[in-house]
Amino acid sequence: MTTAATTAPPTRLDEQLDRRERQFTETGAYAGLTDRLDLKEQEPILFEKVFSRLRGGLVTARETALNISASPIVKELGELCFAVYTPEGDSVALSTGVIVHVHTMSDAIKYMIREGYEDDPGINPGDVFCNNDSLIGDVHNADVQTIVPIHVDGRLVGWVAGVTHVIEIGASTPGSLPLGPISRFEDGIDIPARKIGAEDKLFKDHVLAAARGTRLPKYWTLDERTRLAGCLLARQQVESLIDDVGVDTYLQFCAELIEDGRRSFRSSLFAMTVPGRYRAPAFSEMTLGSESLMPEHARVDTMMHAPVEVRVTPDARLELDLEGASAWGYHSANCTTAAMQGGLWVLLTQTLLANDKINDGAYYTISTNFPPGSWSNHQNPQASTGSPWRFLVPSFTGVLKSLSQSLNARGFVEEVLAPYAMSANTFQGGGIDHHGQQAAITNFSISCVGGGARMFTDGLDYAAAMWNPQGDMGDCEVWEINEPFLYLGASVKPSTAGPGRFRGGSGWESLRLCWGTEFFETQNIGNSRITMQSGLWGGYPGATGYRHNVRATNMFELAGGLLPYPVRDGNPEESQIDALVEGDSEFDQRTLTMPNQMRSGDLYLSPMRGGSGVGDPIERDPAAVAADVAGGYLIPRLAESVYGVVVGEDGAADLAATERRRAELRRDRELAARPFLRWFEDERGRIAAHAEDGGERFHPAVQRMYAESMRLSPSWAEEYRDFWHLDADFLYDAATPTVEISERMLRGRDPEELQRQPRTEVESPLPERRPTGAEQAINRQTLAALLDGELPDGQVRQIQSGYKDGDRFDTYLAIVQARWPFPEDRVLLPFGLHLCIVELPSGERVIKSDSGHVFGDYRKNWKRGAMVRVRRDEEAMLEVFPDKMHPDPEWNEIREYYDPVDFTLLDVESVPPGYPAVHDFLPELEVFYRDWLGREL
Amino acid sequence: MPRVIAYDAGGTMTDSFLVDETGSFVVGKAQTTPEDESRGLLSSTEDALSQWDVTAETAFPSIVSGVFSGTAMLNRLLERKGLAIGCIVSGGLEDYLRLERGLQTWLGMTYADRLHVTTHFHNEPLVPRERMKGVRGRLDLFGNEAIPLYEDEVRAAATELLDDGVEGIVVCLLQSFANDAHERRVGEIVAELQAERGTSVPVFLSSRLYPLRGDFPRLNSTLIEAYAAEPSRHQLGKLDRAMNEAGAGFDLRVMAAHGGTISIDSSELARTLVSGPIGGVVGARYLADALGLERAVCSDIGGTSFDLALVNEGELSIRQTPDIGRFLLNLPMVEIESIGAGTGSYVRIDPTSNRPEIGPDSAGARIGTAWPEGGVETVSVTDLNLVLGRLNSEYFLGGAVTLDMERARDAVKRQVADPLGLGVEEAACGIVDLFEEQLRYAALARVLGKGYSAVDYTLFCYGGGGPLHVGGYTRGAGYADVIVPTWAAGFSAFGCACADFSYRFDQTHSLTIKPGHESEVEGKLRAAWSVLAERGVEAFVRGGIPPEQVSLKRMVRMQYAGQLNDIEVAANEDRPDDVGSLIDRFEQLYAKIYAAGASSPELGYAITSVAVVASAPVEKPVLPVEALTDAPPEPKAARPVWWSESAGPLETPVFEQDDVRAGQSIVGPAIVEAPSTTLAVPPGRTAELDKHRIFHLHDAAKD
């Protein structure tokens, strides 16, 4: 039965919302549409027409509204998006633009419904609502939402909402990503889902009040007009659509479209992934421990733990679980569930869901666990969420890495991506600008960083960022309108990219000269202690960063004498700034600071990070390494120490010397590595000593991170103790004040309610397996050429952009099997670059490398059968990363897992000391073969 | 005798369009000859003239105006076959072409791929990194010198480039649009060096050529001028000489992005990088003017795209930083929105959602599955039209290509109809309907998005595929009129012939209008305009046109102070610098362009750039005038055509376009065939041919 069409809906919104949630819980389908989608199947053309008009209306509204904005990040960087929602607040369709907010606005609408806004303050035709409260449904205060209801003949039939990222939000520190607030009360303008207008006009008191709350009222005001104009235009389009098709058809269409979105996402998972469990923990840092401008309780170094576990369920749904996440803190990087959903949405729309038909259907295919009290779901009305991207960006590297593992196993090698880079160092500040005006800036050239390496080619250099695939660094001349700083240069930053057989995308840097102001504060916002991401299959993570600012310089003396001044810093080991300019230099790895005053003539360096690599660096084409040195992508010293490539005086790789050097490197690895179990025992002892007096202690931030995770999550604590064979009462002895606050605050609350996601226990039947049409098939030769990097770029892009072929797994498996050096083995599942799950002649199913080493049963962590080397001192770090761009070994060690036969590097873990070895991929092999492929294993 | 000639030299065919003094016209076609374009041009002309039984020798001397548009320059750029260029940029920005702007890694991609980050890629630089030279020195945005120019570095850089044997040197320094002193000095130093060395490599200063804010698009435009436009200048010179040798007395002009034509001697030839699609819009504006229409929607369907533009009050809107071939440029260009929906667009059913998708990629010139020689395996919109009987398999491109109906039917059944659970014709009809609905909405959205309604606009339809779908994409939209010229297929070339002979010069000037200080702004405006006007006059004088024949149009781009988006405001020519009337015009325009609620007068006003368009008179085509007839139109044949899923096939009369006479009405359902295009008149619509040989499509009920 298709309940959406046949039962009369309740007239009250809160009842409608309850009904929708109940329908989903009880049937597992949106709006209870478990069966045929009548409109879609009986009138496929009409269905499509309605869709294209709805979406067209949103795109038009956005394009028109864009022109009203004054904000460069809205106008030039597209930080504007509109969406249409059902009466219950589920998104139906959305415009182009930054689409992270599609679900956040859904949460805001549902909040208004649940809180009874229908009665008070009333939801009437022409009303305008605004929200920027992240606990209600937002990422952070800077993302401001305008929401208007759509009524037909007095009946509410939906909502249109629009969001912009406002450039200045009136927080305790200037800019839109404030890193200074330590509580909610410093996050700036706060509008917790309020009615701000009626009869399509804004209330004057709201307009005046908001303008008084920011350092840059003009931007706020124009952005608000932008959103309102777009919402009204989009509403008009929906109204005219309803005029043409009728309310009932329209509402049925909305429900079917969302259910169709849910089914499509399941079909994508079913077609492109492998059921199983994926783990890729990620970390982030908040280093305010030496920041004298902070109150004492916030003057702490924090390490964030994102124990990302992704599960693809046997019935083709996606689960994201952050059980074990560390606690919220007195800083501005805390997240709400809405922010987490936003991050997930951004990531999926760049990978599995890159199309224009996405809507909340995907949301209903995903189950999440964001543990209450953790940084990912802080639940504390007093916690600051001014700059959650600082945690979101790192943590979602784990999701990307997990998806890549799955895409490779399934043969979709063209979609594999290693983790991307962090947007840092962000240039942000405020003061009196060169026009003599009060000003605040956030430089959004941070939307271009290095992407992760691909499976057959290097990562995309200096382009997109995780939070905006359509990244752009803008024009120097346009930034110089708003910023009292002159560009002295913008250039490729060497050795930012994570090394690998294919390296990550490179980062870049800009050097700025403070100019035309006597008072402007800037802050440094970046990472330096930890790498944020790990690489993929032996690739290293991208480098960390540093700050290099110089105050009271002799810049103008240099210029007056026409003497060289710096235009970049380049390789920090041979810093150009250091070489050419004198002054009070801040040249260190303290990359997070509160705003500090700068004056004309001072220098500020903004280095952007690079993405992580794929595969063992000593398998990289020597010519590519030589080209990287020549092109300034790699500092020469690291060509030998990481890649084992000897570059001759002519700049070309010396192949004979390279071969010798690489053989040496393999021997060095052999000497430096230990069998897993020996490493495990030593490490275990080190950890156990924490519980004893006089034992060596990890860095306080690391201890606190573990203590928080273990106190917040008994199950994670148990797993931790189990892994290291620790006593049942083992705990890190660190104060965790925010955990205690959460415990008190959350006591007695319904855990499900704290997750705020409708759930269902109903298992849906698997999507249909579909044969590949002749038009979409990719034959073995083509796929092999793709894998070997021999396919022309244009053809690769065609494959990436086209529909995915249903036979891919078998095509890929045949290639892998044919290349497998042991014909007696039956390859069951590709596992990485050198690893496969194979069935041995004995019938055992094991993980085995192409060197012939058997790592053990495929259900166990293969790393137990590997040789391990841990880089935990500066000297070892400097073999991989440049000085001032390497992780701090007290915070972050680099673990390398080698093949015991030929010492090929199989995996790099970038984790804090004491972290369990990550079991990255546990496939449900039998389910996959039997239920997904339709044949026995 | 022909008076006006225009060429559109595409990648495969060169069209020529000749008009005589009565407005009669002929269209000629010939293979494009990339190695020496003049051969293609001449054969195309001969082909056209043969229809009038005139030889080139006798016809050429009577031609007074000749316009060229072509894709050779764009191809040179896209295929990276330009000159060896060296660049001198602000020190520290030598990586301009490696870093690009992030957006150049996804420009021009479909929406899905713009999201799909793994498809993004950098452009191959036009200049290798070692020929990108930085020189220290900095100006700020006010044009003040923050750091003097390091002239020794300039000398060293220029010496290295000249030693390297570059064929051109591009100079683009930060903020040079505000103060060109540093760039000029670089130019002088290079000139001194060249004098010493006895070389004469051309030097291109960004502040001289394209002085607009935005360093990266300015660099791109200047670079393309040196890299691709310079070689094209030689090509065009050859064309001009060939014309003259053939007896022509006119100087060949080239269609430029701003909607006017410029001399091949112009120093800003990169403006002609894109000209074909501009031609159509200019032609529509010309027709609208001739017919006394204030507002028009221009729509053009080719094989790959649906192009839309608006004419408002007789003016075309201009984009300041368009992108072409994944390059962001600062060449003011007629605003045309291009949607990936043409007659060659592929039709597929998404296997994941089982939902139909049209485009955005297309079979293009390879037509569809109906043409086996094209090698296309995926159904295209043309295949659907054939299946429905709307196209004639024997008369496609005038019979030059024979289409295979059975092959198309089979493909449509397998790929589209079966997955949707529909019959072949039902599916084809539904998808064409959806296609037209999407086009209809796209066109309407342009109008609605600017705050107008369709009744304020007349829709012009042209391009080879337009007439086939115009009935569908204007259905029920409520336009004041729907116009289909009988020369729709040659409309771009026609439009080129209609373009003014005009130069456009733009210059960034940031002028905030502070109440009480209007006279300061007015003084600055006068000064800025006079510099540009001088350049305009100079451009004509160089081509032998005396200053008194040059007329000037002064414009500014204005915005609410602080807003990023600006709109173009033409000055009142009686007193162009009157700030009050500029503000009034800005407010009027703003209110017309954007939806209510956007007006923000409390922010104050700012001028962002000034522009001058300098024009000289040229002869343009006159419209044909034919005597009206009372006789009913005579069909040449009839065939069953599907017009809707519900009605099934209807026996439909087919007319030959040349046989339809002015004054006759074709009542739908009907098909009007011409060698280059097919007009479909759906049931309930009537196409009436007016005295200018233009069809007006209206609802039958209106009659």
mmCIF file of N, CA, C and O in Angstrom, chain A residues 40 49 64 67-68 96 225 237 260 357 415 454 461-462 471-475 477 480 487-488 490 492 515 563 565 568 631 800-801 803, chain B residues 91-92 94-95 98 101 103 106 111 113 116 122 136-138 140 150 175 214-216 218 353 355 357 433 441 449 563 565 600 602:
data_model
loop_
_atom_site.group_PDB
_atom_site.id
_atom_site.type_symbol
_atom_site.label_atom_id
_atom_site.label_comp_id
_atom_site.label_asym_id
_atom_site.label_seq_id
_atom_site.Cartn_x
_atom_site.Cartn_y
_atom_site.Cartn_z
ATOM 1 N N LYS A 40 5.942 7.834 -10.203
ATOM 2 C CA LYS A 40 7.182 7.646 -10.940
ATOM 3 C C LYS A 40 7.048 6.541 -11.981
ATOM 4 O O LYS A 40 7.519 6.666 -13.097
ATOM 5 N N LYS A 49 9.376 15.767 -15.295
ATOM 6 C CA LYS A 49 9.075 17.175 -15.601
ATOM 7 C C LYS A 49 8.935 17.980 -14.321
ATOM 8 O O LYS A 49 9.442 19.088 -14.211
ATOM 9 N N THR A 64 19.968 34.216 -9.467
ATOM 10 C CA THR A 64 19.501 35.590 -9.384
ATOM 11 C C THR A 64 19.921 36.211 -8.058
ATOM 12 O O THR A 64 20.420 37.333 -8.004
ATOM 13 N N ASN A 67 23.535 37.649 -7.292
ATOM 14 C CA ASN A 67 23.934 38.976 -7.736
ATOM 15 C C ASN A 67 23.697 40.058 -6.701
ATOM 16 O O ASN A 67 24.161 41.173 -6.851
ATOM 17 N N ILE A 68 22.925 39.737 -5.694
ATOM 18 C CA ILE A 68 22.610 40.746 -4.696
ATOM 19 C C ILE A 68 23.682 40.794 -3.619
ATOM 20 O O ILE A 68 23.917 41.809 -2.996
ATOM 21 N N THR A 96 22.198 24.366 -6.956
ATOM 22 C CA THR A 96 23.648 24.233 -6.944
ATOM 23 C C THR A 96 24.177 25.024 -5.748
ATOM 24 O O THR A 96 23.430 25.689 -5.064
ATOM 25 N N ARG A 225 19.216 39.862 2.510
ATOM 26 C CA ARG A 225 18.382 40.181 1.343
ATOM 27 C C ARG A 225 18.557 39.151 0.239
ATOM 28 O O ARG A 225 17.604 38.796 -0.449
ATOM 29 N N GLN A 237 8.166 29.898 -7.732
ATOM 30 C CA GLN A 237 8.287 28.815 -8.719
ATOM 31 C C GLN A 237 7.530 27.571 -8.252
ATOM 32 O O GLN A 237 6.874 26.900 -9.044
ATOM 33 N N ASP A 260 12.500 7.712 -3.568
ATOM 34 C CA ASP A 260 13.325 7.340 -4.718
ATOM 35 C C ASP A 260 14.796 7.662 -4.433
ATOM 36 O O ASP A 260 15.693 6.892 -4.783
ATOM 37 N N LYS A 357 20.298 14.925 -8.167
ATOM 38 C CA LYS A 357 19.025 14.379 -7.712
ATOM 39 C C LYS A 357 19.033 14.025 -6.233
ATOM 40 O O LYS A 357 18.154 13.336 -5.745
ATOM 41 N N GLU A 415 37.526 5.903 -8.867
ATOM 42 C CA GLU A 415 36.924 6.733 -7.824
ATOM 43 C C GLU A 415 37.765 6.767 -6.550
ATOM 44 O O GLU A 415 37.435 7.484 -5.603
ATOM 45 N N ARG A 454 45.286 9.610 -6.355
ATOM 46 C CA ARG A 454 44.390 8.648 -6.978
ATOM 47 C C ARG A 454 45.118 7.323 -7.118
ATOM 48 O O ARG A 454 46.317 7.235 -6.871
ATOM 49 N N ASP A 461 46.523 18.987 -7.463
ATOM 50 C CA ASP A 461 47.280 20.036 -6.786
ATOM 51 C C ASP A 461 46.392 21.249 -6.510
ATOM 52 O O ASP A 461 45.572 21.623 -7.354
ATOM 53 N N TYR A 462 46.615 21.859 -5.352
ATOM 54 C CA TYR A 462 46.032 23.170 -4.999
ATOM 55 C C TYR A 462 44.745 23.512 -5.745
ATOM 56 O O TYR A 462 44.733 24.385 -6.589
ATOM 57 N N GLY A 471 36.194 24.661 -5.307
ATOM 58 C CA GLY A 471 37.061 25.627 -4.648
ATOM 59 C C GLY A 471 37.674 26.604 -5.632
ATOM 60 O O GLY A 471 37.786 26.338 -6.822
ATOM 61 N N ASP A 472 38.061 27.754 -5.091
ATOM 62 C CA ASP A 472 38.707 28.770 -5.918
ATOM 63 C C ASP A 472 39.460 29.693 -4.987
ATOM 64 O O ASP A 472 38.934 30.084 -3.956
ATOM 65 N N MET A 473 40.696 30.041 -5.332
ATOM 66 C CA MET A 473 41.420 30.929 -4.416
ATOM 67 C C MET A 473 41.209 32.402 -4.716
ATOM 68 O O MET A 473 41.685 33.245 -3.981
ATOM 69 N N GLY A 474 40.493 32.728 -5.766
ATOM 70 C CA GLY A 474 40.185 34.127 -6.032
ATOM 71 C C GLY A 474 41.376 34.886 -6.606
ATOM 72 O O GLY A 474 42.456 34.335 -6.796
ATOM 73 N N ASP A 475 41.139 36.154 -6.902
ATOM 74 C CA ASP A 475 42.194 37.004 -7.443
ATOM 75 C C ASP A 475 42.884 37.774 -6.334
ATOM 76 O O ASP A 475 42.230 38.283 -5.433
ATOM 77 N N GLU A 477 44.049 40.666 -6.595
ATOM 78 C CA GLU A 477 43.565 42.055 -6.629
ATOM 79 C C GLU A 477 42.200 42.214 -5.977
ATOM 80 O O GLU A 477 41.860 43.294 -5.510
ATOM 81 N N GLU A 480 42.783 42.105 -2.176
ATOM 82 C CA GLU A 480 43.431 43.343 -1.711
ATOM 83 C C GLU A 480 42.441 44.493 -1.551
ATOM 84 O O GLU A 480 42.773 45.517 -0.978
ATOM 85 N N TYR A 487 49.825 41.110 -1.614
ATOM 86 C CA TYR A 487 50.417 39.821 -1.970
ATOM 87 C C TYR A 487 51.861 40.050 -2.408
ATOM 88 O O TYR A 487 52.118 40.796 -3.352
ATOM 89 N N LEU A 488 52.778 39.391 -1.721
ATOM 90 C CA LEU A 488 54.155 39.396 -2.227
ATOM 91 C C LEU A 488 54.392 38.165 -3.084
ATOM 92 O O LEU A 488 55.385 38.076 -3.787
ATOM 93 N N ALA A 490 52.472 34.062 -4.429
ATOM 94 C CA ALA A 490 51.625 32.880 -4.226
ATOM 95 C C ALA A 490 52.284 31.783 -5.047
ATOM 96 O O ALA A 490 52.413 31.922 -6.258
ATOM 97 N N VAL A 492 53.764 27.411 -5.401
ATOM 98 C CA VAL A 492 53.742 26.000 -5.027
ATOM 99 C C VAL A 492 54.589 25.823 -3.769
ATOM 100 O O VAL A 492 55.692 26.353 -3.675
ATOM 101 N N TRP A 515 49.942 46.442 4.977
ATOM 102 C CA TRP A 515 50.107 47.674 4.209
ATOM 103 C C TRP A 515 48.924 48.598 4.421
ATOM 104 O O TRP A 515 47.770 48.179 4.313
ATOM 105 N N LEU A 563 66.916 46.121 -2.711
ATOM 106 C CA LEU A 563 67.535 44.849 -2.318
ATOM 107 C C LEU A 563 66.459 43.770 -2.320
ATOM 108 O O LEU A 563 65.284 44.061 -2.103
ATOM 109 N N TYR A 565 63.757 41.204 -1.480
ATOM 110 C CA TYR A 565 62.893 40.907 -0.326
ATOM 111 C C TYR A 565 62.197 39.585 -0.622
ATOM 112 O O TYR A 565 62.146 39.161 -1.782
ATOM 113 N N ARG A 568 58.346 34.450 -1.112
ATOM 114 C CA ARG A 568 57.801 33.170 -0.653
ATOM 115 C C ARG A 568 58.692 32.692 0.465
ATOM 116 O O ARG A 568 59.752 33.288 0.710
ATOM 117 N N GLY A 631 60.417 20.827 -10.302
ATOM 118 C CA GLY A 631 59.269 21.728 -10.285
ATOM 119 C C GLY A 631 59.013 22.371 -8.933
ATOM 120 O O GLY A 631 58.079 23.131 -8.769
ATOM 121 N N GLN A 800 34.748 8.184 -15.295
ATOM 122 C CA GLN A 800 34.373 8.728 -13.988
ATOM 123 C C GLN A 800 32.984 9.358 -14.021
ATOM 124 O O GLN A 800 32.225 9.252 -13.077
ATOM 125 N N SER A 801 32.675 10.009 -15.145
ATOM 126 C CA SER A 801 31.408 10.737 -15.208
ATOM 127 C C SER A 801 30.234 9.860 -15.627
ATOM 128 O O SER A 801 29.093 10.241 -15.441
ATOM 129 N N TYR A 803 27.766 6.300 -16.073
ATOM 130 C CA TYR A 803 27.138 5.358 -15.143
ATOM 131 C C TYR A 803 28.112 4.235 -14.847
ATOM 132 O O TYR A 803 28.920 3.853 -15.690
ATOM 133 N N GLY B 91 56.800 39.839 -8.945
ATOM 134 C CA GLY B 91 57.668 38.871 -8.287
ATOM 135 C C GLY B 91 56.889 38.050 -7.279
ATOM 136 O O GLY B 91 56.102 38.599 -6.513
ATOM 137 N N GLY B 92 57.091 36.737 -7.283
ATOM 138 C CA GLY B 92 56.390 35.857 -6.357
ATOM 139 C C GLY B 92 55.179 35.195 -6.979
ATOM 140 O O GLY B 92 54.617 34.267 -6.411
ATOM 141 N N GLU B 94 55.159 33.841 -10.099
ATOM 142 C CA GLU B 94 55.598 33.074 -11.270
ATOM 143 C C GLU B 94 54.791 31.782 -11.444
ATOM 144 O O GLU B 94 54.801 31.182 -12.522
ATOM 145 N N ASP B 95 54.112 31.359 -10.379
ATOM 146 C CA ASP B 95 53.334 30.112 -10.470
ATOM 147 C C ASP B 95 51.894 30.335 -10.919
ATOM 148 O O ASP B 95 51.072 29.414 -10.847
ATOM 149 N N ARG B 98 50.465 27.583 -13.001
ATOM 150 C CA ARG B 98 50.383 26.265 -12.368
ATOM 151 C C ARG B 98 49.241 26.266 -11.357
ATOM 152 O O ARG B 98 48.408 25.369 -11.349
ATOM 153 N N ARG B 101 43.463 29.593 -11.117
ATOM 154 C CA ARG B 101 42.471 29.804 -10.082
ATOM 155 C C ARG B 101 41.840 28.439 -9.925
ATOM 156 O O ARG B 101 41.614 27.750 -10.917
ATOM 157 N N LEU B 103 39.013 27.525 -9.708
ATOM 158 C CA LEU B 103 37.798 27.286 -10.494
ATOM 159 C C LEU B 103 38.113 26.832 -11.918
ATOM 160 O O LEU B 103 37.267 26.224 -12.572
ATOM 161 N N TRP B 106 37.469 23.186 -12.741
ATOM 162 C CA TRP B 106 36.121 22.608 -12.950
ATOM 163 C C TRP B 106 35.231 23.464 -13.836
ATOM 164 O O TRP B 106 34.067 23.136 -14.065
ATOM 165 N N TYR B 111 27.097 19.937 -13.675
ATOM 166 C CA TYR B 111 26.902 20.110 -12.243
ATOM 167 C C TYR B 111 27.423 18.904 -11.479
ATOM 168 O O TYR B 111 28.122 19.027 -10.476
ATOM 169 N N ASP B 113 29.728 16.779 -12.257
ATOM 170 C CA ASP B 113 31.185 16.696 -12.217
ATOM 171 C C ASP B 113 31.814 17.838 -11.416
ATOM 172 O O ASP B 113 32.905 17.684 -10.878
ATOM 173 N N HIS B 116 31.867 16.271 -8.283
ATOM 174 C CA HIS B 116 32.609 15.004 -8.298
ATOM 175 C C HIS B 116 34.100 15.328 -8.420
ATOM 176 O O HIS B 116 34.654 15.407 -9.516
ATOM 177 N N HIS B 122 43.779 20.324 -13.770
ATOM 178 C CA HIS B 122 44.381 21.612 -14.139
ATOM 179 C C HIS B 122 44.598 21.686 -15.646
ATOM 180 O O HIS B 122 44.819 20.674 -16.305
ATOM 181 N N ARG B 136 60.340 42.161 -8.875
ATOM 182 C CA ARG B 136 59.861 42.768 -7.634
ATOM 183 C C ARG B 136 59.359 44.194 -7.880
ATOM 184 O O ARG B 136 59.771 44.851 -8.835
ATOM 185 N N GLY B 137 58.514 44.636 -6.988
ATOM 186 C CA GLY B 137 57.870 45.938 -7.114
ATOM 187 C C GLY B 137 56.395 45.742 -6.837
ATOM 188 O O GLY B 137 55.853 44.689 -7.164
ATOM 189 N N ARG B 138 55.744 46.702 -6.164
ATOM 190 C CA ARG B 138 54.308 46.536 -5.890
ATOM 191 C C ARG B 138 53.580 47.873 -5.875
ATOM 192 O O ARG B 138 54.042 48.852 -5.303
ATOM 193 N N ASP B 140 49.668 49.439 -4.845
ATOM 194 C CA ASP B 140 48.473 48.992 -4.131
ATOM 195 C C ASP B 140 47.229 49.284 -4.966
ATOM 196 O O ASP B 140 47.338 49.772 -6.094
ATOM 197 N N TYR B 150 61.837 46.913 -9.476
ATOM 198 C CA TYR B 150 63.248 46.524 -9.477
ATOM 199 C C TYR B 150 63.686 46.381 -10.934
ATOM 200 O O TYR B 150 63.546 45.316 -11.544
ATOM 201 N N GLN B 175 47.708 45.193 -9.835
ATOM 202 C CA GLN B 175 47.091 46.521 -9.724
ATOM 203 C C GLN B 175 47.494 47.466 -10.865
ATOM 204 O O GLN B 175 47.370 48.683 -10.740
ATOM 205 N N GLY B 214 41.303 42.315 -11.489
ATOM 206 C CA GLY B 214 41.264 40.848 -11.531
ATOM 207 C C GLY B 214 42.512 40.387 -12.244
ATOM 208 O O GLY B 214 42.537 40.301 -13.477
ATOM 209 N N ASP B 215 43.568 40.134 -11.482
ATOM 210 C CA ASP B 215 44.866 39.878 -12.112
ATOM 211 C C ASP B 215 44.871 38.610 -12.944
ATOM 212 O O ASP B 215 45.502 38.562 -14.001
ATOM 213 N N PHE B 216 44.176 37.582 -12.495
ATOM 214 C CA PHE B 216 44.279 36.332 -13.242
ATOM 215 C C PHE B 216 43.542 36.369 -14.583
ATOM 216 O O PHE B 216 44.119 36.048 -15.615
ATOM 217 N N ARG B 218 42.936 38.989 -16.240
ATOM 218 C CA ARG B 218 43.651 39.963 -17.069
ATOM 219 C C ARG B 218 44.887 39.312 -17.690
ATOM 220 O O ARG B 218 45.188 39.490 -18.869
ATOM 221 N N SER B 353 18.616 4.758 -10.705
ATOM 222 C CA SER B 353 17.308 5.260 -10.290
ATOM 223 C C SER B 353 16.217 4.943 -11.304
ATOM 224 O O SER B 353 15.063 5.199 -11.051
ATOM 225 N N ARG B 355 15.652 6.538 -13.916
ATOM 226 C CA ARG B 355 15.042 7.801 -14.321
ATOM 227 C C ARG B 355 15.730 8.298 -15.592
ATOM 228 O O ARG B 355 16.929 8.150 -15.751
ATOM 229 N N GLU B 357 17.468 10.641 -18.350
ATOM 230 C CA GLU B 357 18.348 11.811 -18.330
ATOM 231 C C GLU B 357 18.639 12.223 -19.758
ATOM 232 O O GLU B 357 18.897 11.369 -20.610
ATOM 233 N N ASP B 433 9.033 15.552 -25.125
ATOM 234 C CA ASP B 433 8.222 16.454 -24.325
ATOM 235 C C ASP B 433 9.013 16.972 -23.124
ATOM 236 O O ASP B 433 9.013 18.159 -22.819
ATOM 237 N N TYR B 441 11.380 25.733 -19.683
ATOM 238 C CA TYR B 441 11.606 26.262 -18.364
ATOM 239 C C TYR B 441 12.876 27.101 -18.307
ATOM 240 O O TYR B 441 12.913 28.161 -17.691
ATOM 241 N N GLY B 449 13.410 35.151 -13.722
ATOM 242 C CA GLY B 449 14.488 35.414 -12.779
ATOM 243 C C GLY B 449 14.852 36.883 -12.742
ATOM 244 O O GLY B 449 15.435 37.368 -11.786
ATOM 245 N N GLN B 563 28.648 46.182 -2.857
ATOM 246 C CA GLN B 563 28.141 44.966 -3.458
ATOM 247 C C GLN B 563 29.109 44.507 -4.539
ATOM 248 O O GLN B 563 29.842 45.319 -5.094
ATOM 249 N N ASN B 565 28.282 42.642 -7.343
ATOM 250 C CA ASN B 565 27.738 42.551 -8.680
ATOM 251 C C ASN B 565 27.451 43.944 -9.220
ATOM 252 O O ASN B 565 26.836 44.762 -8.561
ATOM 253 N N SER B 600 18.869 48.383 -2.658
ATOM 254 C CA SER B 600 19.564 48.764 -1.418
ATOM 255 C C SER B 600 20.141 50.173 -1.507
ATOM 256 O O SER B 600 21.344 50.359 -1.303
ATOM 257 N N GLU B 602 20.235 52.535 0.413
ATOM 258 C CA GLU B 602 20.864 53.083 1.625
ATOM 259 C C GLU B 602 22.367 52.805 1.674
ATOM 260 O O GLU B 602 23.099 53.415 2.439
#
